[in-house]
Amino acid sequence: MIKIIHSDITTLPVDAIVNAANERMLGGGGVDGAIHRAAGPDLYKACLTVPEVRPGVRCPTGEARITPGYRLPARWVIHTVGPVWRGGTHGEPEKLAACYRNSLALAAEHACRSVAFPCISTGVYGYPLEPAARIAIREAREFLAHTEAQRHGEREMEVVICCFSERDFNVYNTLLTQEVSHDY
Ligand code: ADP
């Protein structure tokens, strides 16, 4: 099930929240800073132990890494790095889709029943909201449809898109409704 909410992601009692991190994974502005503040200093220490794949890069763009959530209500933080918007012709849509796919795969590997995403890349990284929202919804739906086939009666994962602004919330809601009405 996909749920769109208007909230602060650091307050959500879900199994995992996703952080729109940067490649160093040592905190930053926006949702990244809010998550580090709410989780406390142990999150920073956990991020430091994530091996660098090359100097200064713990999580390449489009990939995801997982740490505990420490003081957060969420048990896990899944750190993913969205693309910086450079006009849309530099692989941004594929990289953003990979963020959702890889984060959902990590959540499933850790037996998460609920996972909440912020609107990755749509803040400082400048990705236009509507195309970003279409990718988020498409990837969540494809993931759920795929795992549905393998679940054998278990409860479906809840994929929450957590919008920080009312404007974002409205855009997502409109798109989700349109997508549903196209399908049925
Ligand atoms: P990026 O660098 O990937 O663009 P930002 O943190 O700048 O990441 O913005 C991503 C999204 O996260 C934006 O929509 C921003 O409004 C939102 N955001 C910021 N703080 C929070 C929060 N506490 N909870 C949920 N979303 C947040």
Short mmCIF file of C-alpha atoms and ligand atoms in Angstrom, two decimals:
data_model
loop_
_atom_site.label_atom_id
_atom_site.label_comp_id
_atom_site.label_asym_id
_atom_site.label_seq_id
_atom_site.Cartn_x
_atom_site.Cartn_y
_atom_site.Cartn_z
CA MET A 1 0.00 0.00 0.00
CA ILE A 2 1.22 3.51 -0.84
CA LYS A 3 0.34 6.29 1.55
CA ILE A 4 1.03 10.01 1.07
CA ILE A 5 1.30 12.03 4.27
CA HIS A 6 2.17 15.60 5.27
CA SER A 7 4.58 15.33 8.19
CA ASP A 8 8.10 15.54 9.58
CA ILE A 9 9.76 12.22 8.71
CA THR A 10 11.77 12.18 11.96
CA THR A 11 8.58 11.69 13.98
CA LEU A 12 7.24 8.63 12.15
CA PRO A 13 6.86 5.30 13.96
CA VAL A 14 7.71 3.19 10.91
CA ASP A 15 10.25 0.37 10.59
CA ALA A 16 12.56 2.46 8.40
CA ILE A 17 12.85 6.02 7.25
CA VAL A 18 14.84 6.94 4.18
CA ASN A 19 17.37 9.74 4.35
CA ALA A 20 18.14 11.92 1.33
CA ALA A 21 21.84 11.86 2.14
CA ASN A 22 24.95 12.88 0.22
CA GLU A 23 27.77 10.61 -0.91
CA ARG A 24 29.92 11.23 2.19
CA MET A 25 26.99 10.17 4.42
CA LEU A 26 28.10 12.37 7.31
CA GLY A 27 25.09 14.65 7.53
CA GLY A 28 24.12 17.85 5.77
CA GLY A 29 21.21 20.24 5.43
CA GLY A 30 17.51 19.66 4.87
CA VAL A 31 16.04 16.31 5.79
CA ASP A 32 19.55 14.85 6.30
CA GLY A 33 20.32 17.36 9.06
CA ALA A 34 16.92 16.86 10.67
CA ILE A 35 17.41 13.08 10.75
CA HIS A 36 20.90 13.34 12.26
CA ARG A 37 19.68 15.78 14.92
CA ALA A 38 16.75 13.58 15.87
CA ALA A 39 18.71 10.31 15.83
CA GLY A 40 21.56 11.71 17.93
CA PRO A 41 25.37 11.37 17.61
CA ASP A 42 25.35 7.57 17.34
CA LEU A 43 23.97 7.90 13.82
CA TYR A 44 27.02 9.90 12.77
CA LYS A 45 29.28 7.28 14.35
CA ALA A 46 27.45 4.50 12.51
CA CYS A 47 27.80 6.37 9.22
CA LEU A 48 31.54 6.72 9.82
CA THR A 49 31.83 2.92 9.95
CA VAL A 50 30.26 2.53 6.49
CA PRO A 51 33.24 1.79 4.23
CA GLU A 52 34.22 4.30 1.59
CA VAL A 53 33.98 2.91 -1.94
CA ARG A 54 36.35 5.67 -3.06
CA PRO A 55 37.75 8.68 -1.18
CA GLY A 56 34.88 10.66 0.31
CA VAL A 57 32.17 8.35 -1.05
CA ARG A 58 30.35 5.94 1.27
CA CYS A 59 27.18 5.75 -0.82
CA PRO A 60 27.38 6.52 -4.56
CA THR A 61 24.44 8.33 -6.14
CA GLY A 62 21.50 5.97 -6.68
CA GLU A 63 22.68 3.40 -4.11
CA ALA A 64 21.53 2.89 -0.51
CA ARG A 65 23.06 1.94 2.86
CA ILE A 66 21.35 1.06 6.15
CA THR A 67 22.10 2.00 9.77
CA PRO A 68 20.11 1.76 12.99
CA GLY A 69 17.79 4.67 13.83
CA TYR A 70 19.06 5.20 17.40
CA ARG A 71 16.87 7.84 19.08
CA LEU A 72 14.38 7.94 16.21
CA PRO A 73 11.05 6.16 16.51
CA ALA A 74 12.10 4.31 13.32
CA ARG A 75 14.27 1.22 13.85
CA TRP A 76 16.36 1.81 10.72
CA VAL A 77 17.63 4.67 8.59
CA ILE A 78 18.17 3.86 4.94
CA HIS A 79 20.54 6.41 3.45
CA THR A 80 20.26 7.00 -0.26
CA VAL A 81 21.79 9.65 -2.47
CA GLY A 82 19.58 11.29 -5.05
CA PRO A 83 20.94 12.91 -8.22
CA VAL A 84 21.55 16.63 -8.46
CA TRP A 85 19.23 17.99 -11.18
CA ARG A 86 21.29 19.07 -14.21
CA GLY A 87 18.48 19.49 -16.73
CA GLY A 88 17.31 15.89 -16.82
CA THR A 89 19.65 14.58 -19.52
CA HIS A 90 22.43 13.36 -17.25
CA GLY A 91 20.78 10.14 -16.08
CA GLU A 92 18.83 11.87 -13.31
CA PRO A 93 15.56 9.90 -13.78
CA GLU A 94 17.36 6.54 -13.77
CA LYS A 95 19.40 7.50 -10.71
CA LEU A 96 16.35 8.72 -8.80
CA ALA A 97 14.47 5.52 -9.66
CA ALA A 98 17.48 3.51 -8.44
CA CYS A 99 17.29 5.34 -5.07
CA TYR A 100 13.72 4.15 -4.55
CA ARG A 101 14.40 0.63 -5.84
CA ASN A 102 17.57 0.10 -3.80
CA SER A 103 16.02 1.58 -0.64
CA LEU A 104 12.95 -0.65 -0.95
CA ALA A 105 15.13 -3.69 -1.54
CA LEU A 106 17.14 -2.92 1.64
CA ALA A 107 13.92 -2.42 3.60
CA ALA A 108 12.62 -5.79 2.41
CA GLU A 109 15.94 -7.48 3.27
CA HIS A 110 15.57 -6.15 6.81
CA ALA A 111 11.99 -7.41 7.09
CA CYS A 112 10.52 -3.91 7.26
CA ARG A 113 6.75 -3.74 7.11
CA SER A 114 6.67 0.04 6.73
CA VAL A 115 9.12 2.46 5.15
CA ALA A 116 8.84 6.24 4.77
CA PHE A 117 10.51 8.31 2.05
CA PRO A 118 11.09 12.05 1.87
CA CYS A 119 10.81 13.69 -1.57
CA ILE A 120 14.37 12.74 -2.55
CA SER A 121 16.36 15.28 -4.62
CA THR A 122 13.53 17.84 -4.70
CA GLY A 123 15.08 20.19 -2.15
CA VAL A 124 18.61 21.54 -2.50
CA TYR A 125 19.32 19.06 -5.34
CA GLY A 126 16.71 20.85 -7.47
CA TYR A 127 14.83 17.95 -9.08
CA PRO A 128 11.44 19.27 -10.29
CA LEU A 129 8.72 17.95 -8.01
CA GLU A 130 6.24 16.47 -10.43
CA PRO A 131 8.61 14.24 -12.44
CA ALA A 132 10.27 13.21 -9.18
CA ALA A 133 6.88 12.31 -7.71
CA ARG A 134 5.95 10.24 -10.78
CA ILE A 135 9.16 8.24 -10.40
CA ALA A 136 8.57 7.70 -6.66
CA ILE A 137 5.03 6.45 -7.21
CA ARG A 138 5.98 4.26 -10.18
CA GLU A 139 8.85 2.60 -8.31
CA ALA A 140 6.78 2.04 -5.16
CA ARG A 141 3.98 0.49 -7.18
CA GLU A 142 6.32 -1.73 -9.20
CA PHE A 143 8.04 -2.90 -6.04
CA LEU A 144 4.75 -3.69 -4.31
CA ALA A 145 3.38 -5.49 -7.37
CA HIS A 146 6.55 -7.55 -7.59
CA THR A 147 6.69 -8.48 -3.89
CA GLU A 148 2.94 -9.14 -3.86
CA ALA A 149 3.55 -12.13 -6.13
CA GLN A 150 6.04 -13.63 -3.64
CA ARG A 151 4.34 -12.89 -0.36
CA HIS A 152 2.21 -16.01 0.13
CA GLY A 153 -0.32 -14.38 2.41
CA GLU A 154 1.97 -12.13 4.44
CA ARG A 155 1.01 -8.54 5.10
CA GLU A 156 1.91 -6.06 2.35
CA MET A 157 4.61 -3.48 2.99
CA GLU A 158 3.41 0.06 3.63
CA VAL A 159 5.33 2.59 1.53
CA VAL A 160 4.85 6.08 2.96
CA ILE A 161 5.78 9.20 1.02
CA CYS A 162 6.31 11.86 3.65
CA CYS A 163 5.83 15.37 2.25
CA PHE A 164 7.21 18.22 4.31
CA SER A 165 5.14 20.90 2.61
CA GLU A 166 1.46 21.04 1.82
CA ARG A 167 2.27 21.85 -1.80
CA ASP A 168 4.30 18.66 -2.18
CA PHE A 169 1.54 16.71 -0.45
CA ASN A 170 -1.05 18.01 -2.94
CA VAL A 171 1.11 17.20 -5.98
CA TYR A 172 1.69 13.63 -4.80
CA ASN A 173 -1.94 13.07 -3.93
CA THR A 174 -3.11 14.29 -7.32
CA LEU A 175 -0.63 12.04 -9.14
CA LEU A 176 -1.45 9.00 -7.02
CA THR A 177 -5.16 9.42 -7.72
CA GLN A 178 -4.50 9.84 -11.46
CA GLU A 179 -2.31 6.75 -11.55
CA VAL A 180 -4.94 4.68 -9.80
CA SER A 181 -7.70 5.87 -12.10
CA HIS A 182 -5.57 5.02 -15.15
CA ASP A 183 -5.23 1.46 -13.96
CA TYR A 184 -8.82 0.63 -13.21
P1 ADP B 1 17.97 16.85 -1.52
O1 ADP B 1 19.39 17.32 -1.30
O2 ADP B 1 17.91 15.36 -1.87
O3 ADP B 1 17.23 17.71 -2.48
P2 ADP B 1 16.68 18.09 0.81
O4 ADP B 1 16.81 17.67 2.23
O5 ADP B 1 17.21 19.42 0.43
O6 ADP B 1 17.32 16.91 -0.06
O7 ADP B 1 15.15 18.04 0.38
C1 ADP B 1 14.46 16.84 0.13
C2 ADP B 1 13.03 16.98 0.62
O8 ADP B 1 12.99 16.78 2.04
C3 ADP B 1 12.39 18.35 0.38
O9 ADP B 1 11.08 18.12 -0.10
C4 ADP B 1 12.34 18.95 1.78
O10 ADP B 1 11.23 19.84 1.93
C5 ADP B 1 12.11 17.71 2.61
N1 ADP B 1 12.37 17.80 4.06
C6 ADP B 1 13.17 18.64 4.76
N2 ADP B 1 13.10 18.35 6.07
C7 ADP B 1 12.22 17.31 6.21
C8 ADP B 1 11.69 16.57 7.31
N3 ADP B 1 12.05 16.82 8.58
N4 ADP B 1 10.78 15.59 7.05
C9 ADP B 1 10.41 15.30 5.79
N5 ADP B 1 10.87 15.95 4.71
C10 ADP B 1 11.76 16.96 4.91
#
